[in-house]
Tab-separated table of C-alpha atoms in Angstrom:
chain	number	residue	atom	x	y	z
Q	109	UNK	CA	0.000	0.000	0.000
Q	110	UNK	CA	1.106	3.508	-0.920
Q	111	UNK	CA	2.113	6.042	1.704
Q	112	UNK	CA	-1.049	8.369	0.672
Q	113	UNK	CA	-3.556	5.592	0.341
Q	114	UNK	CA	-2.060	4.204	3.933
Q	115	UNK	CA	-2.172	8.031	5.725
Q	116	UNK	CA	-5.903	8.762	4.471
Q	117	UNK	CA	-7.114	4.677	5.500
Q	118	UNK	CA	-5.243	5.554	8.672
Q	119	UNK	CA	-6.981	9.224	9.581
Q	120	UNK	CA	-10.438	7.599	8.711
Q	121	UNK	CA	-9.362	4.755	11.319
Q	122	UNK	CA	-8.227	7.293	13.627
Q	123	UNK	CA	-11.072	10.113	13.110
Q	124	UNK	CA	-14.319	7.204	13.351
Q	125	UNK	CA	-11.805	5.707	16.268
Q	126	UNK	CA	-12.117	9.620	18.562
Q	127	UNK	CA	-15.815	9.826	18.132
Q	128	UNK	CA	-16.924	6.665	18.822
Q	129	UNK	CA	-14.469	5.820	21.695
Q	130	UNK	CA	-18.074	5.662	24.229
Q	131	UNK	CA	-19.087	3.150	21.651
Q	132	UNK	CA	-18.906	-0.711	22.048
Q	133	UNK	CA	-17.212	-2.989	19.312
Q	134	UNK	CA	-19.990	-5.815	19.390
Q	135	UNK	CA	-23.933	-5.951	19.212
Q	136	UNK	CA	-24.514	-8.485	21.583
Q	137	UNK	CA	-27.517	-10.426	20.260
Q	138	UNK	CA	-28.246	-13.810	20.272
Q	139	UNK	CA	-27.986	-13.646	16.185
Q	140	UNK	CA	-24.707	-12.454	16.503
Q	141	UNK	CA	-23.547	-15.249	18.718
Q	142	UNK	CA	-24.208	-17.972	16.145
Q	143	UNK	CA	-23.216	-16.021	13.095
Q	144	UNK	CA	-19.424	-15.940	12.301
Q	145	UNK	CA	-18.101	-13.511	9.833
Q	146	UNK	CA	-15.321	-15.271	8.409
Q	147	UNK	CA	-13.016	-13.769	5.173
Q	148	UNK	CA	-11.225	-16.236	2.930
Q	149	UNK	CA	-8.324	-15.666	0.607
Q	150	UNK	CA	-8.080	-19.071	-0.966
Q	151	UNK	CA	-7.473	-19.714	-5.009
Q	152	UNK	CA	-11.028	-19.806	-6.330
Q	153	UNK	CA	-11.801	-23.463	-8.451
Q	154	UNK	CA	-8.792	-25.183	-6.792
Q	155	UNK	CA	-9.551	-27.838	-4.235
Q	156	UNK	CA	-8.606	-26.029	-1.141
Q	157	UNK	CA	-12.475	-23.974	-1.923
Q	158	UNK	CA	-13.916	-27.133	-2.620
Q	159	UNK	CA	-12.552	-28.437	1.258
Q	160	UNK	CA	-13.359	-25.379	3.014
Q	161	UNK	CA	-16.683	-25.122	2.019
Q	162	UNK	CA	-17.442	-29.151	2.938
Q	163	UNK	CA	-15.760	-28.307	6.149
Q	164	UNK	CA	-17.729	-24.925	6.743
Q	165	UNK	CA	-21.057	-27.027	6.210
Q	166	UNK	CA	-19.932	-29.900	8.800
Q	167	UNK	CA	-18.970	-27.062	11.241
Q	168	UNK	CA	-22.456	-25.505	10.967
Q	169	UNK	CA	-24.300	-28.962	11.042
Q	170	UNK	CA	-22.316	-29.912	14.166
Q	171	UNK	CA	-22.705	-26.730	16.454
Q	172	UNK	CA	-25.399	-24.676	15.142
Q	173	UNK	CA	-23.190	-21.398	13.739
Q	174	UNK	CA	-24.050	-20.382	10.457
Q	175	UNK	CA	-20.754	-18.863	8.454
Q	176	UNK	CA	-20.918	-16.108	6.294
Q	177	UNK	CA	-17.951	-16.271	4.253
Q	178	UNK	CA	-16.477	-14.293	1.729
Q	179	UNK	CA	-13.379	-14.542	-0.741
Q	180	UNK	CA	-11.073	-11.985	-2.039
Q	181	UNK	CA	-7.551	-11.582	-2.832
Q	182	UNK	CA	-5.106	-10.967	-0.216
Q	183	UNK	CA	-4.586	-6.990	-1.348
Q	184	UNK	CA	-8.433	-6.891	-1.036
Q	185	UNK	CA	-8.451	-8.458	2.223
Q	186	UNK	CA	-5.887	-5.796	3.606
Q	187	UNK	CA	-7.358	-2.781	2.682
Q	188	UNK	CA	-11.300	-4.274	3.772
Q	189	UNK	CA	-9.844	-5.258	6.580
Q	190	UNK	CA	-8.843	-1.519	7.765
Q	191	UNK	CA	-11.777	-0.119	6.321
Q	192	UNK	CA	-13.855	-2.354	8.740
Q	193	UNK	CA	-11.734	-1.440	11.721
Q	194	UNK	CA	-12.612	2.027	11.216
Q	195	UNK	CA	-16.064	1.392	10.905
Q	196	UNK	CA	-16.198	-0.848	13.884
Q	197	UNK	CA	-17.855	-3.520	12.098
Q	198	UNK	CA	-14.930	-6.288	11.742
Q	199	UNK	CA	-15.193	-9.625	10.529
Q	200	UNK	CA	-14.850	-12.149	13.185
Q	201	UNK	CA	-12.230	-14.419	11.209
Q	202	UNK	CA	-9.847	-13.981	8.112
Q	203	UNK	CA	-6.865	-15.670	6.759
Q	204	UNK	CA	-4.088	-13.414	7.092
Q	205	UNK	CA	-0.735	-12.678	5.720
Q	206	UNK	CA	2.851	-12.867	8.228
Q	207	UNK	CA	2.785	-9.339	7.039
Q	208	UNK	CA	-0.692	-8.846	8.649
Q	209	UNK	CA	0.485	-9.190	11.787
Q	210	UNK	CA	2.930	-6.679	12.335
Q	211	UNK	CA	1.216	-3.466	11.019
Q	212	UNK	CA	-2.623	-4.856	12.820
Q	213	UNK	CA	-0.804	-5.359	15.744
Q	214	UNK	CA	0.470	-1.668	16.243
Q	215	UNK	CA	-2.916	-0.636	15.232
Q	216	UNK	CA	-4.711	-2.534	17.912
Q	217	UNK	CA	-7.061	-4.154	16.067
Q	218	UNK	CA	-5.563	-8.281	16.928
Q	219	UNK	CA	-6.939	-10.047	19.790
Q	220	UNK	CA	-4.968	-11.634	22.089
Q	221	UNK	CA	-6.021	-15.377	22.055
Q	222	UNK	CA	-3.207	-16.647	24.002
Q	223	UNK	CA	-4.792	-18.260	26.529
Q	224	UNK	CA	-7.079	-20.801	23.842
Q	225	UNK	CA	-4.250	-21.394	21.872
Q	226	UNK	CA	-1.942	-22.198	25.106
Q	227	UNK	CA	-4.833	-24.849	26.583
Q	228	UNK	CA	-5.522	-26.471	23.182
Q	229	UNK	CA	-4.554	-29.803	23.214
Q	230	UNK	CA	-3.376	-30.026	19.700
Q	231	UNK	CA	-0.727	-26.755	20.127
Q	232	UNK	CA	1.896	-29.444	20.819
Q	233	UNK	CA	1.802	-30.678	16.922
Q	234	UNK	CA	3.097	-26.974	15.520
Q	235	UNK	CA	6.842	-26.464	15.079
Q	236	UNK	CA	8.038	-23.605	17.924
Q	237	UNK	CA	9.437	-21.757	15.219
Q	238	UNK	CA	5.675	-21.759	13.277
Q	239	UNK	CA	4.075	-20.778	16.540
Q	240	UNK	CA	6.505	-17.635	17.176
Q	241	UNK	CA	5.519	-16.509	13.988
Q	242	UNK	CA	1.981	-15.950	15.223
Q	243	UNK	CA	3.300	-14.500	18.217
Q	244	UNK	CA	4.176	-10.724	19.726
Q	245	UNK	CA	6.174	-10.077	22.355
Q	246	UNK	CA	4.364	-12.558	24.901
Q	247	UNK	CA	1.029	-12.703	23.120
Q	248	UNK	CA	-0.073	-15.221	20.468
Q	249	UNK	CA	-2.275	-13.346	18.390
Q	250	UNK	CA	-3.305	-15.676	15.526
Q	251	UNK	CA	-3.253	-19.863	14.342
Q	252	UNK	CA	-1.612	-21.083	11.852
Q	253	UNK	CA	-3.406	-22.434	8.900
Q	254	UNK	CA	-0.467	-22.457	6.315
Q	255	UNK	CA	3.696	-22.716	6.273
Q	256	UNK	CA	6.182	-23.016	3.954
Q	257	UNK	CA	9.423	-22.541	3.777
Q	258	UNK	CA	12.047	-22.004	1.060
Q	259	UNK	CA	14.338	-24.192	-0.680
Q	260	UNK	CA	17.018	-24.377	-3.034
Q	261	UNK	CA	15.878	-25.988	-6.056
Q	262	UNK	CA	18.184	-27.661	-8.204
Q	263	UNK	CA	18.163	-29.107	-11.654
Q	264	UNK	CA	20.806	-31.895	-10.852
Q	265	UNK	CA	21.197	-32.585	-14.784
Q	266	UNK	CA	22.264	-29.195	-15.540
Q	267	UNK	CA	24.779	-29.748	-13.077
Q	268	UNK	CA	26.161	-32.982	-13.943
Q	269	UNK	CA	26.449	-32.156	-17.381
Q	270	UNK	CA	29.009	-29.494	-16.764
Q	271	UNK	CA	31.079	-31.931	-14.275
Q	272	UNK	CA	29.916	-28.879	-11.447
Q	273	UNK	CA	29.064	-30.158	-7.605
Q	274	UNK	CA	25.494	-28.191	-6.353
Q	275	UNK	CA	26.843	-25.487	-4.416
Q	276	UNK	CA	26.776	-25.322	-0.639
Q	277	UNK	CA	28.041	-21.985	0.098
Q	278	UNK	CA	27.975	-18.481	-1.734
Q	279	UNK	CA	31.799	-18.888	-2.572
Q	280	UNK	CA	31.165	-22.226	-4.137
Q	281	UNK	CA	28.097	-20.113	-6.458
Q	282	UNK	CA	30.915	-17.283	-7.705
Q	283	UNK	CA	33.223	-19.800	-8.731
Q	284	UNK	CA	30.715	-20.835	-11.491
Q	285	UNK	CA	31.420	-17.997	-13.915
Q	286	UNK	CA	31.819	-20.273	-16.752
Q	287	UNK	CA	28.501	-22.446	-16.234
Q	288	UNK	CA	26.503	-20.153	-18.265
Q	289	UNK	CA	28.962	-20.205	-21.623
Q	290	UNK	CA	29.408	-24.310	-20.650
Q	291	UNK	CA	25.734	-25.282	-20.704
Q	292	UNK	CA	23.775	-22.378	-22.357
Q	293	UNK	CA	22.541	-21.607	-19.052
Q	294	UNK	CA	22.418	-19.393	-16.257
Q	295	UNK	CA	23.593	-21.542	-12.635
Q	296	UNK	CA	21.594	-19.306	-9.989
Q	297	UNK	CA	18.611	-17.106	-9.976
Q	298	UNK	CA	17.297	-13.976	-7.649
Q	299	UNK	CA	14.635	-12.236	-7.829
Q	300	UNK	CA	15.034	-8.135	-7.721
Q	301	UNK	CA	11.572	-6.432	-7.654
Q	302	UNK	CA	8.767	-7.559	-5.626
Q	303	UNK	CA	7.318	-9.748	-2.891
Q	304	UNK	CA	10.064	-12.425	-3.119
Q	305	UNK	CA	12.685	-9.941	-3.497
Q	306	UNK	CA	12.620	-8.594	0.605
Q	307	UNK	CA	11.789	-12.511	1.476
Q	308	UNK	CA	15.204	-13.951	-0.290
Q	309	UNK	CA	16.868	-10.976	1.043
Q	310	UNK	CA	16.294	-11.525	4.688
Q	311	UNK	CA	17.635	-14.990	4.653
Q	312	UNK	CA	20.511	-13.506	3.332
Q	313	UNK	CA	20.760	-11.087	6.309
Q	314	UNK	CA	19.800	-13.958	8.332
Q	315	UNK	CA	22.572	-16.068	7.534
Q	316	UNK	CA	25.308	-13.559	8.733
Q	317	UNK	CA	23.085	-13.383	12.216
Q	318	UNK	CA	21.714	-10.355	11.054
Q	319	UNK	CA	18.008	-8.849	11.431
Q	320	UNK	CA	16.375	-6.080	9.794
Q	321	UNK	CA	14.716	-4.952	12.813
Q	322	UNK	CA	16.100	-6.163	16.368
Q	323	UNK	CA	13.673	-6.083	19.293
Q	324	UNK	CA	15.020	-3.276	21.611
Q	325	UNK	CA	13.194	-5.193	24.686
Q	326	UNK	CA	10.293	-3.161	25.019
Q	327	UNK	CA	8.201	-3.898	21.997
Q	328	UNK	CA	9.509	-1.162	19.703
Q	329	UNK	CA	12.483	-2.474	16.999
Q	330	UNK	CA	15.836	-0.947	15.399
Q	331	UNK	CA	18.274	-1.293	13.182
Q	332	UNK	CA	21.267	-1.683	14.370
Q	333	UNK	CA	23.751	-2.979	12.008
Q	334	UNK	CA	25.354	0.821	11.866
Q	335	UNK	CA	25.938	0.828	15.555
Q	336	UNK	CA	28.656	-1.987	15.156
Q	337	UNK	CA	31.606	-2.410	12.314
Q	338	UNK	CA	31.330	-6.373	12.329
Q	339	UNK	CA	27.539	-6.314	11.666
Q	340	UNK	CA	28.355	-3.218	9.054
Q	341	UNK	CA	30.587	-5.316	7.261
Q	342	UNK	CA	28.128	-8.175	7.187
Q	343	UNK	CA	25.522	-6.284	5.339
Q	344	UNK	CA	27.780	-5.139	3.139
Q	345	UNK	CA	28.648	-8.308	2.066
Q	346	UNK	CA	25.239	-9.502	1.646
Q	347	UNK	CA	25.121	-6.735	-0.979
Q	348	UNK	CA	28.712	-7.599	-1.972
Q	349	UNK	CA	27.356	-10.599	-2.649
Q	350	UNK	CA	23.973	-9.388	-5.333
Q	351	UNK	CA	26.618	-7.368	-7.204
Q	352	UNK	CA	29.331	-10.160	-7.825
Q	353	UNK	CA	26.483	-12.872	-9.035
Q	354	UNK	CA	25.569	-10.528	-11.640
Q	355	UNK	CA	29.356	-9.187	-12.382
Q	356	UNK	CA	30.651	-12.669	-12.904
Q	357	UNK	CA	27.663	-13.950	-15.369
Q	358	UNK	CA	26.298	-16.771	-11.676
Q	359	UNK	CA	22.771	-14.684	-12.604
Q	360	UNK	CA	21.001	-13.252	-15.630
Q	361	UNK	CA	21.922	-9.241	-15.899
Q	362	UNK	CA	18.108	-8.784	-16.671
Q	363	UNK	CA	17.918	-10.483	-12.704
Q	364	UNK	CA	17.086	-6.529	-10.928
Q	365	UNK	CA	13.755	-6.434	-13.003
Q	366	UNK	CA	12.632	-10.052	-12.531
Q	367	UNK	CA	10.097	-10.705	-9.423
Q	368	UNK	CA	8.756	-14.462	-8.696
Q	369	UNK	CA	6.731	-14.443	-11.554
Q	370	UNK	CA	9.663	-14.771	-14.133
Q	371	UNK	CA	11.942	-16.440	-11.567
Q	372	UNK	CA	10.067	-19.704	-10.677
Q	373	UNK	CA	8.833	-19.837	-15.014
Q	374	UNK	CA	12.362	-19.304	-15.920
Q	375	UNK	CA	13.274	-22.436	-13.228
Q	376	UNK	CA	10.072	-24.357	-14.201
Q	377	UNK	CA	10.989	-24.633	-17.741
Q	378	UNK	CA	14.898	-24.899	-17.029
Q	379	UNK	CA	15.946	-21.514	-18.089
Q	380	UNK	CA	17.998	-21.424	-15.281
Q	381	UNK	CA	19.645	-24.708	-13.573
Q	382	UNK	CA	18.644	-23.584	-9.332
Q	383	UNK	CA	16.325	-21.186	-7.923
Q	384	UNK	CA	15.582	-20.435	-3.909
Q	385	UNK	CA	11.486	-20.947	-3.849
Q	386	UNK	CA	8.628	-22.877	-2.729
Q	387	UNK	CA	7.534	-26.133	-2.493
Q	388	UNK	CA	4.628	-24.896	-4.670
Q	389	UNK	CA	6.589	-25.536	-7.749
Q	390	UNK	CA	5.315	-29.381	-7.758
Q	391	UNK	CA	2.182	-28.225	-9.589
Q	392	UNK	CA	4.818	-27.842	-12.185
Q	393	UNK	CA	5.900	-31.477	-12.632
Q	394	UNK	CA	2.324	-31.623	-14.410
Q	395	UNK	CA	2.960	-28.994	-16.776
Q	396	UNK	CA	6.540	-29.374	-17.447
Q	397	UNK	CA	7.118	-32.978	-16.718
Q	398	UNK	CA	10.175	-32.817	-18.380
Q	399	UNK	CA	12.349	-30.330	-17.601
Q	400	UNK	CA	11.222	-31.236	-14.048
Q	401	UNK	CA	11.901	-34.296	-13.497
Q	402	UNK	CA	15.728	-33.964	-12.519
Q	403	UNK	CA	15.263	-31.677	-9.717
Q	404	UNK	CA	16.289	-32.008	-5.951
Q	405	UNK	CA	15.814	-29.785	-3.220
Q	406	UNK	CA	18.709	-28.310	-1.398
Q	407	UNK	CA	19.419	-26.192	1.622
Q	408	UNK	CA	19.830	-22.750	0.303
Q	409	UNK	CA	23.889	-21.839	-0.032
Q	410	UNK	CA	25.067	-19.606	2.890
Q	411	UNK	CA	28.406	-17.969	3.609
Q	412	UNK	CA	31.272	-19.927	3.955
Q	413	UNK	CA	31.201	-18.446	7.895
Q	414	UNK	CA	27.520	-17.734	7.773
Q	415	UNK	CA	25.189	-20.478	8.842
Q	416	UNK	CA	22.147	-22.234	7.361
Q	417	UNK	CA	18.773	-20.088	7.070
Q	418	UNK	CA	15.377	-20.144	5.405
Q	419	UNK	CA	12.174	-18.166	5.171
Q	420	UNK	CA	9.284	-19.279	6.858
Q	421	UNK	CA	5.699	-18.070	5.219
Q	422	UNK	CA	3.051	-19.072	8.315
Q	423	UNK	CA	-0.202	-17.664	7.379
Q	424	UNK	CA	-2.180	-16.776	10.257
Q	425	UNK	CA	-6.156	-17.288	11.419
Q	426	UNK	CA	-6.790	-13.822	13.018
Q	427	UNK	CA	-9.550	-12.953	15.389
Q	428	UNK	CA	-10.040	-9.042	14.709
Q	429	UNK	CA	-10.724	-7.641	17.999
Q	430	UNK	CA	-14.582	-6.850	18.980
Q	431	UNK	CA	-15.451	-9.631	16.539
Q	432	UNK	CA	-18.863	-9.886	17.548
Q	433	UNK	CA	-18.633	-13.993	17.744
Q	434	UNK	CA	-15.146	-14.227	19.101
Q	435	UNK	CA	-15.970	-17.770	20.838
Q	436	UNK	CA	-16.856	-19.196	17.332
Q	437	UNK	CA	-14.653	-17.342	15.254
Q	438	UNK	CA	-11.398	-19.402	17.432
Q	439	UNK	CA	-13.746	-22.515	17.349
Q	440	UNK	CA	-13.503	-22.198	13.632
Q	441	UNK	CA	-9.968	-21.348	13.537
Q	442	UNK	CA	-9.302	-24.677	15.420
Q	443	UNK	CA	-11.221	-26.606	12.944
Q	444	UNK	CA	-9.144	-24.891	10.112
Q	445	UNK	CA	-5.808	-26.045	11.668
Q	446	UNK	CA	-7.007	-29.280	12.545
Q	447	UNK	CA	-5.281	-32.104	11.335
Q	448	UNK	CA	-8.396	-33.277	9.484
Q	449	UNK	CA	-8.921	-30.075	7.701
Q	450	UNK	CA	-4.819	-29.880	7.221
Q	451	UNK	CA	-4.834	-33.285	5.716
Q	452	UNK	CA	-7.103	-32.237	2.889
Q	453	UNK	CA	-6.596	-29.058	1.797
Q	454	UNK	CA	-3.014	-28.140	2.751
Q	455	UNK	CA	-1.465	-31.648	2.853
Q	456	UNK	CA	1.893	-30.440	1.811
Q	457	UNK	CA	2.248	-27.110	3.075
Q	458	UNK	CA	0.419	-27.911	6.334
Q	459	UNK	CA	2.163	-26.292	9.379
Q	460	UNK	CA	1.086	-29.354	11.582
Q	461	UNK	CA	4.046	-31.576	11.810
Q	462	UNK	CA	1.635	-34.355	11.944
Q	463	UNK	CA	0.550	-33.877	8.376
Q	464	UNK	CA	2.461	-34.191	5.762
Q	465	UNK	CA	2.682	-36.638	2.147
Q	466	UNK	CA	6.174	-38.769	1.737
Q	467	UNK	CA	7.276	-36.558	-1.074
Q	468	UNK	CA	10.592	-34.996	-1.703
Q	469	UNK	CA	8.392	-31.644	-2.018
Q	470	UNK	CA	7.094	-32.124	2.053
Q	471	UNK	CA	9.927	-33.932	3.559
Q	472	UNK	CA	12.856	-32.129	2.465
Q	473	UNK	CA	11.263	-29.112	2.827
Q	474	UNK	CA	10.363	-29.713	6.772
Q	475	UNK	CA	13.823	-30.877	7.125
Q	476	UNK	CA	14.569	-27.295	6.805
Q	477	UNK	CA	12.093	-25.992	9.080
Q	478	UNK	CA	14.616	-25.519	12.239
Q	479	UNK	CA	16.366	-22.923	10.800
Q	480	UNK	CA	13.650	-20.800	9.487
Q	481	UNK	CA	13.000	-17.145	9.886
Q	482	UNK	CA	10.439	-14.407	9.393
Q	483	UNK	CA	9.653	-10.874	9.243
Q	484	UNK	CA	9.811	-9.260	12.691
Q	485	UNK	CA	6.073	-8.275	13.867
Q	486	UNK	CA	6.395	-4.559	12.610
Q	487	UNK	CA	4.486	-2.371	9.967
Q	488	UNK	CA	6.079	-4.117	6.679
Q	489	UNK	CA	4.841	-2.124	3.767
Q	490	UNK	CA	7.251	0.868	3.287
Q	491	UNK	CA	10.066	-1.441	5.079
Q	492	UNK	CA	9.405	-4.149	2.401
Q	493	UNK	CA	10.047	-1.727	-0.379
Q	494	UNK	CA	12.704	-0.457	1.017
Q	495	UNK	CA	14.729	-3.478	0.453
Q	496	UNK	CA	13.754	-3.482	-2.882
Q	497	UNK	CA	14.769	-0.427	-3.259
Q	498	UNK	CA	17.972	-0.793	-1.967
Q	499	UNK	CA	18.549	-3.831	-4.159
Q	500	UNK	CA	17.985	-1.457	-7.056
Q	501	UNK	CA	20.466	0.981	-6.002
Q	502	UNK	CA	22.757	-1.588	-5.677
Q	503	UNK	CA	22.478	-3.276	-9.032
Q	504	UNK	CA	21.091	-0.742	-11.705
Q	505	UNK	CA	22.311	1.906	-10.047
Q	506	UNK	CA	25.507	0.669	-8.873
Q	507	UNK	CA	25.344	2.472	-5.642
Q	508	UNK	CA	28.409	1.314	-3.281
Q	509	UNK	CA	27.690	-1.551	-1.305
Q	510	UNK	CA	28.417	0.496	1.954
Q	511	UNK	CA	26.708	3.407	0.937
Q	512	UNK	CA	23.259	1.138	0.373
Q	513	UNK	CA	24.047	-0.362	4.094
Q	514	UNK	CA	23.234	3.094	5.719
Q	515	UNK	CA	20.733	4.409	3.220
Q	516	UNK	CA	18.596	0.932	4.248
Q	517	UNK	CA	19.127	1.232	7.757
Q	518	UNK	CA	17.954	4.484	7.969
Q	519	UNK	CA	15.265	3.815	6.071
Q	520	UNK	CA	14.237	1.148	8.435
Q	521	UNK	CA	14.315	3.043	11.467
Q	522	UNK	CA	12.841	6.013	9.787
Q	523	UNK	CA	9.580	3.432	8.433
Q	524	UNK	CA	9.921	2.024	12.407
Q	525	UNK	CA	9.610	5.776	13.271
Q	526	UNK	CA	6.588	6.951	11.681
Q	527	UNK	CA	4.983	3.867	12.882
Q	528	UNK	CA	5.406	4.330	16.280
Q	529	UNK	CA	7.379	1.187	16.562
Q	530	UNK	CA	10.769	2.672	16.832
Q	531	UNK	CA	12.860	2.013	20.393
Q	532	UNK	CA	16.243	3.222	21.091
């Protein structure tokens, strides 16, 4: 969301917020109390809106709610979501974003279901690392319906044909210069504009020990990499790093204008020979059975003194506080993360580590689950494109490594800032 369309949804939130603060959230009727408002974001004529609505009916058959739900699109989702908020007529339930959580939590408008989540008995089947994702400071604040994680994806022919061993580390990648005139093709991929772009870029960070936004104790977040030469010198590398994969030919030069879009097409139909992405990809052994049929999944390549790292996508179930059926709306969460639901309709990117298929595409990619990592729980939006951003200045506009260091970081804290979620 742009700055302007964020400032305006933001005053309308605030203004409706000063003159109804004598107001209560919730009508408390007995209607109310069996109707759950519930907002989906599911792909519509796949099978996971085929599941969710046999699962809504069995829900309603076997306690008496009736569920109004309705679909839209993630960006449609966002912006309804802090319209609602400002009318003080929220929907009880949606299916949220990891970047949800962050920017609704500043703004108040997340309950705080810790104590259901902490006394259901099924809590124990959820990796720790999933279930810190849906929390803030000591607050869980939403369930986990989806996870993935990210993987390196290779395309082992590719690699055998040019006598080359899959590369474990970054320094093993930038030895490859002569891959691309060897086999036609390129041996790595990134992606330099959009969603995917801040997501590959933190487990970069990540694998130096490095966050974009540190918890100062308090609640509120830096970043701090300026206020110490070791972790200075780490970031620069990561962007070291971008610039010498497209100097020495390890990435296509057209890489800065590519988002996921291009990336995981140009892997699908073996453009390039590896790619760092999802275990969605499988849907593309169907389509492009052949140039998929050589690939294996890797841990992603770190720094030869870095250590291993991945990006964790949990979606979260988020009760919208003065839902005016919060009892149901966390009953229906439940049944959404339950393994029975899981089994069905998110069988291999399930965050229950009690469901899960025996393909390479599930159990290699939960083998990697331990050292996974995601966005701290802070507005994301202008912080997001500030990375990509920075990546920009660092390829096309071949800003100095060092120099896009402290333009980021103070673009971070100055994002943290006007968010209110700033601590020094």
């Amino acid at each position: 969301m742009n700055k302007k369309k964020k400032f305006l949804l933001s005053m309308l939130l605030g203004t409706f917020l000063f003159f109804c603060s004598s107001c209560s959230f919730s009508n408390d009727t007995s209607k109310d109390k069996k109707t759950i408002e519930m907002w989906t974001a599911y792909t519509e004529g796949q099978p996971t809106e085929k599941i969710t609505k046999k699962f809504i009916k069995e829900f309603e058959k076997e306690t008496g709610y009736v569920v109004n739900h309705t679909n839209f699109t993630y960006d449609m989702m966002h912006d309804k979501i802090l319209a609602s908020a400002a009318g003080r007529n929220v929907p009880d339930l949606v299916w949220g974003l990891p970047e949800f959580v962050g920017e609704f939590n500043s703004m108040n408008i997340l309950d705080d279901i810790t104590g259901e989540f902490d006394n259901w008995s099924e809590k124990k089947y959820f990796a720790q690392s999933v279930v810190d994702a849906m929390t803030v400071g000591d607050k869980v604040v939403g369930i986990p319906y989806e996870a993935t994680v990210r993987a390196y994806l290779v395309h082992d022919k590719a690699f055998e044909d040019g006598s080359y061993q899959i590369p474990e580390t970054w320094e093993d990648l930038l030895k490859m210069s002569d891959f691309k005139n060897e086999s036609g093709k390129y041996p790595y991929s990134i992606a330099g504009k959009g969603v995917r772009c801040p997501q590959e870029m933190i487990v970069y960070f990540a694998q130096y020990g490095l966050e974009i936004a540190e918890d100062q104790g308090d609640g509120k977040f830096k970043n701090t990499w300026l206020e110490s030469d070791d972790d200075t010198n780490k970031a620069i590398k990561v962007f070291e790093f971008y610039k010498q994969l497209v100097r020495k030919g390890i990435v296509s030069p057209h890489s800065a204008n590519w988002g996921w879009e291009e990336t995981d097409e140009n892997f699908a139909t073996g453009i390039s020979s590896s790619y760092v992405t999802g275990n969605w990809l499988q849907e593309r052994e169907k389509s492009n059975t052949k140039e998929m049929q050589d690939v294996s999944i890797q841990p992603i390549p770190r720094p030869e003194k870095g250590k291993n790292a991945t990006y964790l996508e949990a979606k979260p179930l988020l009760v919208l506080k003065g839902a005016k059926n919060r009892k149901g709306a966390i009953e229906l969460a439940k049944v959404l993360a339950s393994k029975s639901y899981q089994s069905q309709a998110f069988q291999d990117r399930s965050p229950r580590n009690d469901v899960f298929t025996d393909t390479k595409w599930d159990t290699e990619y939960k083998k990697l689950m331990d050292n996974s990592i995601s966005f701290p729980p802070v507005t994301l939006s202008n912080i997001s494109q500030n990375m990509i951003d920075a990546l920009a200045k660092a390829l096309q506009e071949d800003m100095s490594s060092k120099e896009v260091v402290r333009w980021l970081s103070h673009e971070i804290n100055q994002s943290l800032k006007e968010n209110g979620e700033y601590g020094d």
